[in-house]
GROMACS .gro file of C-alpha atoms in nm:
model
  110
    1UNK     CA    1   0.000   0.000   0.000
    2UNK     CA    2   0.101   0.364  -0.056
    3UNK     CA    3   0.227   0.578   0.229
    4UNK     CA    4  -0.015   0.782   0.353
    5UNK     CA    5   0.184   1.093   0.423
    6UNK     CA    6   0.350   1.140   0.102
    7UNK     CA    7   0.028   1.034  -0.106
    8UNK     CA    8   0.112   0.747  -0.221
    9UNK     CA    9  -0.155   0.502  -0.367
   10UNK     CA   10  -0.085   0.180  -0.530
   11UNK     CA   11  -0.355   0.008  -0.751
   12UNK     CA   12  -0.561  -0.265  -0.653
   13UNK     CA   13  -0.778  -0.487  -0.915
   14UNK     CA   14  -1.012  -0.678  -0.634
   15UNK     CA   15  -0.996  -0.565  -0.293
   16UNK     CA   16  -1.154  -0.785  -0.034
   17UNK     CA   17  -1.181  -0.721   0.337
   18UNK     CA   18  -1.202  -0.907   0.540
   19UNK     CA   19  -1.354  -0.820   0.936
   20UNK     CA   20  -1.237  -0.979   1.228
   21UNK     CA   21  -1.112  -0.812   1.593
   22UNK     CA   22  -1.217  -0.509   1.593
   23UNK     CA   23  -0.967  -0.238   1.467
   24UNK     CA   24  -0.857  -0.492   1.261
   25UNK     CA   25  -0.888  -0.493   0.831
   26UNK     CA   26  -0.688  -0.761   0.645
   27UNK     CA   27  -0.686  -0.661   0.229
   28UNK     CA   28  -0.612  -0.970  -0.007
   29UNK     CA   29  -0.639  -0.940  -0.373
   30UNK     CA   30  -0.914  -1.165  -0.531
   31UNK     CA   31  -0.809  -1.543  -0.663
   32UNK     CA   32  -0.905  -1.621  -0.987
   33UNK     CA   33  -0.863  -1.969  -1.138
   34UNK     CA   34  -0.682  -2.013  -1.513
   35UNK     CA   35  -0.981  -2.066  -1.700
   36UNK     CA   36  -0.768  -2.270  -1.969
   37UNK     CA   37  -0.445  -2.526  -1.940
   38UNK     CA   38  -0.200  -2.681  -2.223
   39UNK     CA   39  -0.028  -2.988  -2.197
   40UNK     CA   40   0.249  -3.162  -2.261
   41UNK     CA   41   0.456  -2.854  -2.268
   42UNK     CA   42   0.681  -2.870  -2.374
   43UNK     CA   43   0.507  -3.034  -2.672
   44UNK     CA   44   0.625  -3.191  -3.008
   45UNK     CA   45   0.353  -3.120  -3.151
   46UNK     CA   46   0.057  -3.248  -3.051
   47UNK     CA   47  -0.089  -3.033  -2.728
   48UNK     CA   48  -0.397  -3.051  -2.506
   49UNK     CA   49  -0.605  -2.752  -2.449
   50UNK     CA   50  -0.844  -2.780  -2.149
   51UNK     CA   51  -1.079  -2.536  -2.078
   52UNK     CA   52  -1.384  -2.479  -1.856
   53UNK     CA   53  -1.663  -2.547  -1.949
   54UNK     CA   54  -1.813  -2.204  -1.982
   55UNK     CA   55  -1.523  -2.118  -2.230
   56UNK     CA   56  -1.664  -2.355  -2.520
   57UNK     CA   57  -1.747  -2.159  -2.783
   58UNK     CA   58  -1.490  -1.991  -2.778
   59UNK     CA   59  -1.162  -1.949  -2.960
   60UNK     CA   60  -0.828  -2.087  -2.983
   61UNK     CA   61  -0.542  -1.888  -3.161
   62UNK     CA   62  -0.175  -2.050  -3.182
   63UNK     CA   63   0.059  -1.701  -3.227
   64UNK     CA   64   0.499  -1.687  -3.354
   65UNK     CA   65   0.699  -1.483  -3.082
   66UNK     CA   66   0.667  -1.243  -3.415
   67UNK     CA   67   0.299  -1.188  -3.329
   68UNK     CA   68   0.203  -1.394  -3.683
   69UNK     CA   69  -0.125  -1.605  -3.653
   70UNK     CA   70  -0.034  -1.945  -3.719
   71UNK     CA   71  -0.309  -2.118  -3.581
   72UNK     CA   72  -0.683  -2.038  -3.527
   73UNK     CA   73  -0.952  -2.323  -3.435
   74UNK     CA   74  -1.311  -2.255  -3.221
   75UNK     CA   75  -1.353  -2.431  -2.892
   76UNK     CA   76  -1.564  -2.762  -2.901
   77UNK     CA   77  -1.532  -2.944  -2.587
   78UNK     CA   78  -1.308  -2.913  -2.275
   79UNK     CA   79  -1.028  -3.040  -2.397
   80UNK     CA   80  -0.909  -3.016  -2.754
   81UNK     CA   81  -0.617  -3.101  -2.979
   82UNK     CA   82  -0.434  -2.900  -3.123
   83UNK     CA   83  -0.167  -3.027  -3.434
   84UNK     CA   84   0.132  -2.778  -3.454
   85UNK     CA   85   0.316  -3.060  -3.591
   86UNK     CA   86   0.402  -2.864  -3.883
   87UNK     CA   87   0.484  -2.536  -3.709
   88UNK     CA   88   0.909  -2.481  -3.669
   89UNK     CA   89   1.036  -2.549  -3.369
   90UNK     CA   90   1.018  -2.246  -3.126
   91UNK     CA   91   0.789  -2.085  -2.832
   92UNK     CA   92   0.470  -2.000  -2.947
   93UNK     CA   93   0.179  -1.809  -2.735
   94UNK     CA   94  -0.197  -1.978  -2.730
   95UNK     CA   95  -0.447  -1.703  -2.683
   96UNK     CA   96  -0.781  -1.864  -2.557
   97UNK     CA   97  -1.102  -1.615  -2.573
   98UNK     CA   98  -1.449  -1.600  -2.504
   99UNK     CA   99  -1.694  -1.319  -2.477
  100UNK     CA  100  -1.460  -1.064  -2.222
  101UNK     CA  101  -1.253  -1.353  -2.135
  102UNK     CA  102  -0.901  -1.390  -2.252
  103UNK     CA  103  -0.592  -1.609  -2.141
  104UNK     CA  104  -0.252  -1.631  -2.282
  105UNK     CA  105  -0.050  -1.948  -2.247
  106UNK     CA  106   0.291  -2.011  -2.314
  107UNK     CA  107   0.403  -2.336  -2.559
  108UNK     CA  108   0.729  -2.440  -2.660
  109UNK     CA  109   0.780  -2.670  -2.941
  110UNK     CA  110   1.066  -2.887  -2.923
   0.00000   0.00000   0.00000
């Protein structure tokens, strides 16, 4: 937290408090769990995608470390394949969306 005197403020995204002797306020930032996973990872070429299921529907986009699309596929179950079998080798980011959510996930291809 900022100091008070010099007006400092830091930035919070979910404050929760949390009440218990009195005079007493504990603050802990809000847990959120990864709505998406990859596995193996590293891969060598075939990798898992498993999602919740309230991201189905949604879509799957296989990115370079150059920013080029290389891969783009919609969400159809929980867990899906994904071939990158004929990607080079290299690290590769796996965007997964749906409505306002987003993930990123790191992939390396060995």
């Amino acid at each position: 937290m900022g100091n008070a005197e010099s007006g400092g403020i830091d930035y919070l995204d979910t404050l929760i408090v949390v009440r218990g002797l009195p005079g007493m306020v504990s603050v802990q930032p809000e847990k959120q769990e990864p709505s998406a996973k990859i596995y193996p990872n590293p891969s060598s070429g075939e990798v898992f995608v498993e999602v919740t299921s309230t991201m189905i529907g949604g879509t799957i986009r296989v990115y370079s470390v150059l920013g080029n699309l290389a891969i783009q596929q919609a969400i159809g179950k929980e867990v899906d394949r994904l071939d990158l079998s004929a990607l080079p080798k290299g690290l590769y980011f796996i965007e997964v969306v749906h409505e306002s959510r987003r993930q990123v996930l790191k992939c390396l291809l060995e």
